[in-house]
Short mmCIF file of C-alpha atoms in Angstrom, two decimals:
data_model
loop_
_atom_site.label_atom_id
_atom_site.label_comp_id
_atom_site.label_asym_id
_atom_site.label_seq_id
_atom_site.Cartn_x
_atom_site.Cartn_y
_atom_site.Cartn_z
CA GLY A 1491 107.01 123.80 64.44
CA GLN A 1492 108.03 123.10 60.77
CA ASN A 1493 106.69 121.89 57.72
CA ILE A 1494 108.97 119.91 55.20
CA ASP A 1495 107.90 118.96 51.81
CA GLN A 1496 109.65 116.41 49.63
CA PRO A 1497 108.17 114.33 46.58
CA THR A 1498 107.03 110.94 47.71
CA GLU A 1499 108.25 108.99 44.79
CA MET A 1500 110.49 109.44 41.73
CA THR A 1501 112.04 107.05 39.35
CA ALA A 1502 115.19 107.64 37.50
CA THR A 1503 117.43 105.88 35.08
CA GLU A 1504 120.89 104.30 35.61
CA GLY A 1505 123.37 106.92 34.87
CA ALA A 1506 120.91 109.49 34.53
CA ILE A 1507 121.06 112.75 37.22
CA VAL A 1508 117.94 113.08 39.41
CA GLN A 1509 117.27 116.06 41.49
CA ILE A 1510 115.22 116.03 44.91
CA ASN A 1511 113.71 119.23 46.03
CA CYS A 1512 112.69 120.08 49.57
CA THR A 1513 110.68 122.98 51.15
CA TYR A 1514 110.63 123.97 54.30
CA GLN A 1515 109.24 126.50 56.95
CA THR A 1516 111.32 126.74 60.57
CA SER A 1517 110.92 129.09 63.26
CA GLY A 1518 114.48 129.39 63.31
CA PHE A 1519 117.15 127.67 61.12
CA ASN A 1520 120.63 126.28 61.57
CA GLY A 1521 121.41 124.33 58.88
CA LEU A 1522 119.89 121.90 56.57
CA PHE A 1523 120.77 118.04 56.31
CA TRP A 1524 120.15 115.26 53.74
CA TYR A 1525 120.59 111.41 54.73
CA GLN A 1526 119.98 108.65 52.64
CA GLN A 1527 118.13 105.39 54.12
CA HIS A 1528 118.08 101.93 52.55
CA ALA A 1529 114.94 100.32 53.52
CA GLY A 1530 115.07 98.62 57.13
CA GLU A 1531 118.55 100.44 57.64
CA ALA A 1532 119.47 103.51 59.40
CA PRO A 1533 119.98 106.99 57.75
CA THR A 1534 123.49 107.75 56.61
CA PHE A 1535 124.61 111.20 56.37
CA LEU A 1536 124.90 112.93 53.05
CA SER A 1537 125.26 116.61 53.37
CA TYR A 1538 124.97 119.87 55.28
CA ASN A 1539 124.30 123.20 54.09
CA VAL A 1540 124.00 126.30 56.33
CA LEU A 1541 124.89 129.09 53.73
CA ASP A 1542 123.24 129.75 50.58
CA GLY A 1543 124.50 127.90 47.52
CA LEU A 1544 125.75 124.52 46.27
CA GLU A 1545 128.22 122.10 48.13
CA GLU A 1546 129.38 119.49 45.98
CA LYS A 1547 130.45 116.20 47.32
CA GLY A 1548 131.55 113.47 44.67
CA ARG A 1549 128.29 112.27 42.70
CA PHE A 1550 126.02 114.29 45.39
CA SER A 1551 125.55 118.02 45.37
CA SER A 1552 123.29 119.79 47.84
CA PHE A 1553 121.91 123.25 46.98
CA LEU A 1554 120.21 125.68 49.74
CA SER A 1555 118.22 128.86 49.56
CA ARG A 1556 117.43 130.37 53.01
CA SER A 1557 115.28 133.10 51.89
CA LYS A 1558 113.14 130.71 49.89
CA GLY A 1559 112.98 127.85 52.40
CA TYR A 1560 114.66 125.50 49.64
CA SER A 1561 117.08 122.52 49.26
CA TYR A 1562 117.60 120.20 46.48
CA LEU A 1563 119.69 117.24 46.27
CA LEU A 1564 121.57 116.27 43.26
CA LEU A 1565 122.54 112.97 42.37
CA LYS A 1566 124.28 112.48 39.27
CA GLU A 1567 125.97 109.19 37.25
CA LEU A 1568 123.11 107.59 39.13
CA GLN A 1569 123.74 103.64 40.43
CA MET A 1570 121.45 100.77 41.21
CA LYS A 1571 122.54 101.11 44.68
CA ASP A 1572 121.34 104.68 44.88
CA SER A 1573 117.91 103.16 44.92
CA ALA A 1574 116.69 104.22 48.57
CA SER A 1575 114.78 106.91 50.44
CA TYR A 1576 116.52 110.54 50.82
CA LEU A 1577 115.02 112.63 53.62
CA CYS A 1578 115.51 116.21 54.23
CA ALA A 1579 116.32 117.51 57.74
CA PRO A 1580 116.23 121.17 58.60
CA ARG A 1581 117.55 121.75 62.02
CA ASP A 1582 115.06 124.37 63.82
CA SER A 1583 116.92 126.64 66.44
CA GLY A 1584 113.53 128.04 67.12
CA ALA A 1585 112.53 128.07 70.98
CA GLY A 1586 115.77 126.59 71.90
CA SER A 1587 115.41 123.37 70.45
CA TYR A 1588 118.37 121.92 68.54
CA GLN A 1589 116.67 118.63 67.33
CA LEU A 1590 116.53 117.55 63.65
CA THR A 1591 113.22 116.74 62.22
CA PHE A 1592 113.21 114.31 59.12
CA GLY A 1593 110.87 114.98 56.21
CA LYS A 1594 108.85 112.07 55.00
CA GLY A 1595 111.48 111.41 52.47
CA THR A 1596 111.65 110.92 48.81
CA LYS A 1597 111.54 107.19 47.77
CA LEU A 1598 114.09 106.87 44.75
CA SER A 1599 114.16 103.94 42.59
CA VAL A 1600 117.23 103.36 39.81
CA ILE A 1601 116.05 101.31 36.81
CA PRO A 1602 118.30 100.03 34.45
CA ALA B 202 135.84 104.20 63.53
CA ALA B 203 133.71 103.50 66.46
CA GLY B 204 130.03 103.74 65.81
CA VAL B 205 126.89 103.83 67.61
CA ILE B 206 125.83 100.89 69.09
CA GLN B 207 122.22 99.90 69.77
CA SER B 208 121.12 96.43 71.49
CA PRO B 209 119.36 94.20 71.29
CA ARG B 210 118.77 94.34 67.22
CA HIS B 211 115.37 92.59 67.62
CA LEU B 212 112.85 92.32 70.10
CA ILE B 213 109.35 90.68 70.29
CA LYS B 214 106.99 91.55 72.77
CA GLU B 215 103.53 90.91 73.92
CA LYS B 216 101.09 93.67 74.46
CA ARG B 217 101.33 95.37 78.03
CA GLU B 218 104.70 94.06 78.50
CA THR B 219 107.72 96.22 79.13
CA ALA B 220 110.91 96.54 77.00
CA THR B 221 114.27 98.39 77.47
CA LEU B 222 116.60 99.61 74.59
CA LYS B 223 120.31 100.25 74.88
CA CYS B 224 122.25 102.98 73.08
CA TYR B 225 125.80 103.23 73.15
CA PRO B 226 126.98 106.54 71.55
CA ILE B 227 130.45 107.07 69.84
CA PRO B 228 133.13 108.52 72.14
CA ARG B 229 133.40 111.78 73.02
CA HIS B 230 129.97 112.81 71.54
CA ASP B 231 127.81 114.91 73.86
CA THR B 232 124.30 114.37 72.57
CA VAL B 233 122.17 111.46 72.18
CA TYR B 234 118.94 111.48 70.37
CA TRP B 235 116.09 108.55 70.27
CA TYR B 236 113.81 108.43 66.97
CA GLN B 237 111.10 105.91 66.20
CA GLN B 238 110.45 104.95 62.75
CA GLY B 239 107.05 102.93 61.77
CA PRO B 240 106.65 101.16 58.77
CA GLY B 241 106.60 103.40 55.77
CA GLN B 242 107.28 106.63 58.00
CA ASP B 243 109.76 108.91 58.74
CA PRO B 244 111.74 108.83 61.77
CA GLN B 245 110.17 110.79 64.56
CA PHE B 246 111.86 112.45 67.07
CA LEU B 247 111.29 111.21 70.83
CA ILE B 248 113.82 112.85 72.84
CA SER B 249 117.42 113.95 73.27
CA PHE B 250 120.41 114.08 76.10
CA TYR B 251 122.98 116.59 76.28
CA GLU B 252 125.86 115.70 79.09
CA LYS B 253 123.44 113.18 80.50
CA MET B 254 120.51 115.95 80.90
CA GLN B 255 117.33 116.17 78.84
CA SER B 256 117.65 118.55 76.21
CA ASP B 257 114.57 118.30 73.93
CA LYS B 258 111.52 116.51 73.93
CA GLY B 259 109.34 115.08 70.95
CA SER B 260 106.63 112.97 70.47
CA ILE B 261 107.60 110.40 73.40
CA PRO B 262 104.62 108.83 74.82
CA ASP B 263 104.11 109.10 78.39
CA ARG B 264 104.26 105.30 78.60
CA PHE B 265 108.05 105.82 77.27
CA SER B 266 110.96 107.23 79.43
CA ALA B 267 114.73 107.73 78.83
CA GLN B 268 117.89 108.56 80.59
CA GLN B 269 121.56 108.90 80.10
CA PHE B 270 123.85 107.29 82.38
CA SER B 271 127.38 108.43 83.76
CA ASP B 272 129.15 106.27 81.12
CA TYR B 273 126.94 108.24 78.42
CA HIS B 274 125.10 105.35 77.34
CA SER B 275 121.26 105.79 77.19
CA GLU B 276 118.43 103.43 77.97
CA LEU B 277 114.97 104.02 76.60
CA ASN B 278 112.18 102.17 78.62
CA MET B 279 108.85 101.56 77.24
CA SER B 280 105.93 100.15 79.34
CA SER B 281 102.36 99.04 78.89
CA LEU B 282 103.33 98.23 75.20
CA GLU B 283 100.87 98.88 72.35
CA LEU B 284 100.70 97.24 68.90
CA GLY B 285 101.43 100.83 67.54
CA ASP B 286 104.26 100.54 69.35
CA SER B 287 106.11 98.05 66.85
CA ALA B 288 108.54 100.15 64.66
CA LEU B 289 112.32 100.54 64.55
CA TYR B 290 113.90 102.29 67.33
CA PHE B 291 116.72 104.41 66.09
CA CYS B 292 119.65 105.92 68.28
CA ALA B 293 121.89 108.62 67.24
CA SER B 294 124.74 110.56 68.79
CA SER B 295 126.55 113.87 67.84
CA GLY B 296 128.98 116.15 69.20
CA GLY B 297 132.47 118.04 68.56
CA GLN B 298 131.28 121.20 67.19
CA GLY B 299 129.99 123.05 70.34
CA ARG B 300 126.60 122.45 71.72
CA PHE B 301 124.73 124.65 69.67
CA SER B 302 126.36 124.22 66.31
CA GLY B 303 124.02 123.38 63.45
CA ALA B 304 126.90 121.48 62.08
CA ASN B 305 126.93 118.57 64.48
CA VAL B 306 126.20 115.76 62.20
CA LEU B 307 123.79 112.93 63.73
CA THR B 308 125.35 109.57 63.30
CA PHE B 309 122.77 106.69 63.71
CA GLY B 310 122.88 103.08 65.19
CA ALA B 311 121.86 100.02 63.23
CA GLY B 312 118.25 100.74 65.29
CA SER B 313 116.39 98.05 67.50
CA ARG B 314 113.18 96.61 65.75
CA LEU B 315 110.62 95.80 68.32
CA THR B 316 107.72 94.07 67.51
CA VAL B 317 104.46 93.92 69.70
CA LEU B 318 102.27 90.98 69.10
#
């Protein structure tokens, strides 16, 4: 099994930078995903990390430290449309399972 | 580009009734997943299929069953519905990176909202 820990809620100002942290424990590790989910809509893929370090993709970057069981999602130049839940999802390859399990998500509110 | 298609988008049922949700994955994707998301909750993994065979099982109740057909579409069957089954049900598909590659990105459908009265 796995434990995934993220802050429940965060608030940030339009134009600012925000970092959403995620810690996890898995019995086997096969990459970590970040998804964005607006209320009542489907999760959409943001980033994937399998090696340690920073992956940059436009305004969004994601960092991974496998030894620490830690990842963060960095959102720059925040826009109002970034108000959403952000889901951390490590892929646990332990016991032959390759399912993706989501954390409880961080609800980000961007204010003017 | 083709996406994951789910139907119906909305469904209202009475307690103890049966419901069936359908999912059409992205063409050439070999794995289908079903997730349940209650109000204010994270998506909970139910079950997945790889090449039409069940590959992983999560917190799927015994009252639920699922299968993947020869045309790769999948159906989630829910019987003896309870009020607590009211949720958004997402189907996702992935593929193209090899079965055991962690890089297989799940692409989600828009979801089916089930309301049990």
